[in-house]
PDB file of C-alpha atoms in Angstrom:
ATOM      1  CA  UNK A   1      -0.141  -0.218   0.115  1.00 90.00           C
ATOM      2  CA  UNK A   2       1.039   3.898   0.149  1.00 93.00           C
ATOM      3  CA  UNK A   3       0.468   6.751   2.472  1.00 95.00           C
ATOM      4  CA  UNK A   4      -1.542  10.133   1.066  1.00 95.00           C
ATOM      5  CA  UNK A   5       0.237  13.083   2.451  1.00 97.00           C
ATOM      6  CA  UNK A   6       0.118  16.360   0.342  1.00 97.00           C
ATOM      7  CA  UNK A   7      -1.046  20.395   0.014  1.00 98.00           C
ATOM      8  CA  UNK A   8      -4.817  20.211  -0.141  1.00 97.00           C
ATOM      9  CA  UNK A   9      -5.511  24.173  -0.246  1.00 96.00           C
ATOM     10  CA  UNK A  10      -3.175  27.020   1.308  1.00 95.00           C
ATOM     11  CA  UNK A  11      -4.165  25.796   4.598  1.00 96.00           C
ATOM     12  CA  UNK A  12      -4.902  22.317   4.750  1.00 97.00           C
ATOM     13  CA  UNK A  13      -2.995  18.834   3.841  1.00 98.00           C
ATOM     14  CA  UNK A  14      -4.409  15.671   2.784  1.00 98.00           C
ATOM     15  CA  UNK A  15      -3.887  12.620   4.606  1.00 96.00           C
ATOM     16  CA  UNK A  16      -4.910   8.472   3.498  1.00 94.00           C
ATOM     17  CA  UNK A  17      -3.971   5.652   2.938  1.00 94.00           C
ATOM     18  CA  UNK A  18      -4.165   2.913   0.700  1.00 93.00           C
ATOM     19  CA  UNK A  19      -3.491  -0.632   2.224  1.00 94.00           C
ATOM     20  CA  UNK A  20      -4.062  -4.232   0.637  1.00 94.00           C
ATOM     21  CA  UNK A  21      -6.864  -5.966   1.783  1.00 92.00           C
ATOM     22  CA  UNK A  22      -4.605  -8.788   3.814  1.00 94.00           C
ATOM     23  CA  UNK A  23      -3.889  -5.572   6.239  1.00 93.00           C
ATOM     24  CA  UNK A  24      -7.022  -4.147   6.677  1.00 90.00           C
ATOM     25  CA  UNK A  25      -8.669  -4.106  10.653  1.00 92.00           C
ATOM     26  CA  UNK A  26      -5.211  -4.183  12.457  1.00 94.00           C
ATOM     27  CA  UNK A  27      -5.043  -0.896  12.992  1.00 94.00           C
ATOM     28  CA  UNK A  28      -2.791   0.248  10.444  1.00 95.00           C
ATOM     29  CA  UNK A  29      -5.206   3.492   8.898  1.00 96.00           C
ATOM     30  CA  UNK A  30      -5.408   4.608  12.556  1.00 96.00           C
ATOM     31  CA  UNK A  31      -1.673   4.932  13.930  1.00 96.00           C
ATOM     32  CA  UNK A  32      -0.972   6.390   9.946  1.00 96.00           C
ATOM     33  CA  UNK A  33      -3.794   8.833  10.932  1.00 97.00           C
ATOM     34  CA  UNK A  34      -2.183   9.860  14.579  1.00 97.00           C
ATOM     35  CA  UNK A  35       1.267  10.206  13.280  1.00 96.00           C
ATOM     36  CA  UNK A  36       0.562  12.237  10.419  1.00 97.00           C
ATOM     37  CA  UNK A  37      -1.956  14.385  12.499  1.00 97.00           C
ATOM     38  CA  UNK A  38       1.294  15.404  14.760  1.00 95.00           C
ATOM     39  CA  UNK A  39       4.048  15.769  11.249  1.00 95.00           C
ATOM     40  CA  UNK A  40       1.150  18.022   9.878  1.00 97.00           C
ATOM     41  CA  UNK A  41       0.738  20.355  13.379  1.00 95.00           C
ATOM     42  CA  UNK A  42       4.299  22.053  11.885  1.00 92.00           C
ATOM     43  CA  UNK A  43       3.592  22.411   8.655  1.00 95.00           C
ATOM     44  CA  UNK A  44      -0.176  23.047   7.979  1.00 96.00           C
ATOM     45  CA  UNK A  45      -4.334  24.373   9.720  1.00 97.00           C
ATOM     46  CA  UNK A  46      -5.598  21.424   8.750  1.00 98.00           C
ATOM     47  CA  UNK A  47      -5.904  18.077   8.051  1.00 98.00           C
ATOM     48  CA  UNK A  48      -8.765  16.488   5.457  1.00 98.00           C
ATOM     49  CA  UNK A  49      -9.455  13.184   4.937  1.00 98.00           C
ATOM     50  CA  UNK A  50     -11.520  12.239   1.556  1.00 97.00           C
ATOM     51  CA  UNK A  51     -13.449   9.089   0.877  1.00 96.00           C
ATOM     52  CA  UNK A  52     -16.203   7.685  -0.917  1.00 94.00           C
ATOM     53  CA  UNK A  53     -19.310   7.244   0.900  1.00 92.00           C
ATOM     54  CA  UNK A  54     -18.905   3.181   1.025  1.00 94.00           C
ATOM     55  CA  UNK A  55     -15.656   3.530   2.527  1.00 93.00           C
ATOM     56  CA  UNK A  56     -17.029   3.540   5.732  1.00 94.00           C
ATOM     57  CA  UNK A  57     -14.037   2.693   7.590  1.00 94.00           C
ATOM     58  CA  UNK A  58     -12.012   5.480   6.642  1.00 95.00           C
ATOM     59  CA  UNK A  59     -14.671   7.713   8.075  1.00 97.00           C
ATOM     60  CA  UNK A  60     -14.564   5.793  11.604  1.00 96.00           C
ATOM     61  CA  UNK A  61     -10.706   6.584  11.415  1.00 97.00           C
ATOM     62  CA  UNK A  62     -11.438  10.035  10.147  1.00 98.00           C
ATOM     63  CA  UNK A  63     -14.104  10.363  13.232  1.00 98.00           C
ATOM     64  CA  UNK A  64     -12.201   8.719  15.813  1.00 97.00           C
ATOM     65  CA  UNK A  65      -9.412  11.148  15.054  1.00 97.00           C
ATOM     66  CA  UNK A  66     -11.367  14.389  15.958  1.00 97.00           C
ATOM     67  CA  UNK A  67     -12.116  14.616  11.833  1.00 98.00           C
ATOM     68  CA  UNK A  68     -15.464  16.338  11.424  1.00 98.00           C
ATOM     69  CA  UNK A  69     -17.839  16.057   8.368  1.00 98.00           C
ATOM     70  CA  UNK A  70     -17.700  18.922   6.393  1.00 97.00           C
ATOM     71  CA  UNK A  71     -20.173  17.918   3.426  1.00 97.00           C
ATOM     72  CA  UNK A  72     -19.275  16.226   0.460  1.00 97.00           C
ATOM     73  CA  UNK A  73     -17.510  17.870  -2.634  1.00 95.00           C
ATOM     74  CA  UNK A  74     -16.783  15.743  -6.241  1.00 94.00           C
ATOM     75  CA  UNK A  75     -18.723  12.801  -4.637  1.00 95.00           C
ATOM     76  CA  UNK A  76     -16.415  12.388  -2.107  1.00 97.00           C
ATOM     77  CA  UNK A  77     -17.252  12.859   1.979  1.00 98.00           C
ATOM     78  CA  UNK A  78     -14.648  15.827   3.516  1.00 98.00           C
ATOM     79  CA  UNK A  79     -13.680  15.377   6.724  1.00 98.00           C
ATOM     80  CA  UNK A  80     -11.846  18.486   8.320  1.00 98.00           C
ATOM     81  CA  UNK A  81      -9.520  18.233  11.515  1.00 98.00           C
ATOM     82  CA  UNK A  82      -8.203  21.392  12.769  1.00 97.00           C
ATOM     83  CA  UNK A  83      -4.410  21.323  14.618  1.00 96.00           C
ATOM     84  CA  UNK A  84      -4.190  22.838  17.587  1.00 81.00           C
ATOM     85  CA  UNK A  85       0.158  23.888  17.674  1.00 64.00           C
TER      86      UNK A  85
END
C-alpha cells in the first residue's frame, strides 16, 4: 500500500492511505492518521480526509481521530481536522 500526504489547499494537507486487504482491520490506518496529524502540526492549519461514501472504515478512522464531517465535494465525503499548535 501507500500513504497519502500532500497539500490540499492553502491551509490544509490531505492525509490518507491505501492498504492491501490483508492489512485491513489491524489498526494501521488509525496509527498512520495519528502520526500524520502529529507531523502536520508544524506545517499546516488543517488536515483533510476524503473518502467515498462506501468507505465506512475510513470515515470511522477520521471521526475517531477528531475529524468533523464537512460535506460532499466532487462525489467524496470530506472530513476536516483543525490542528492545535
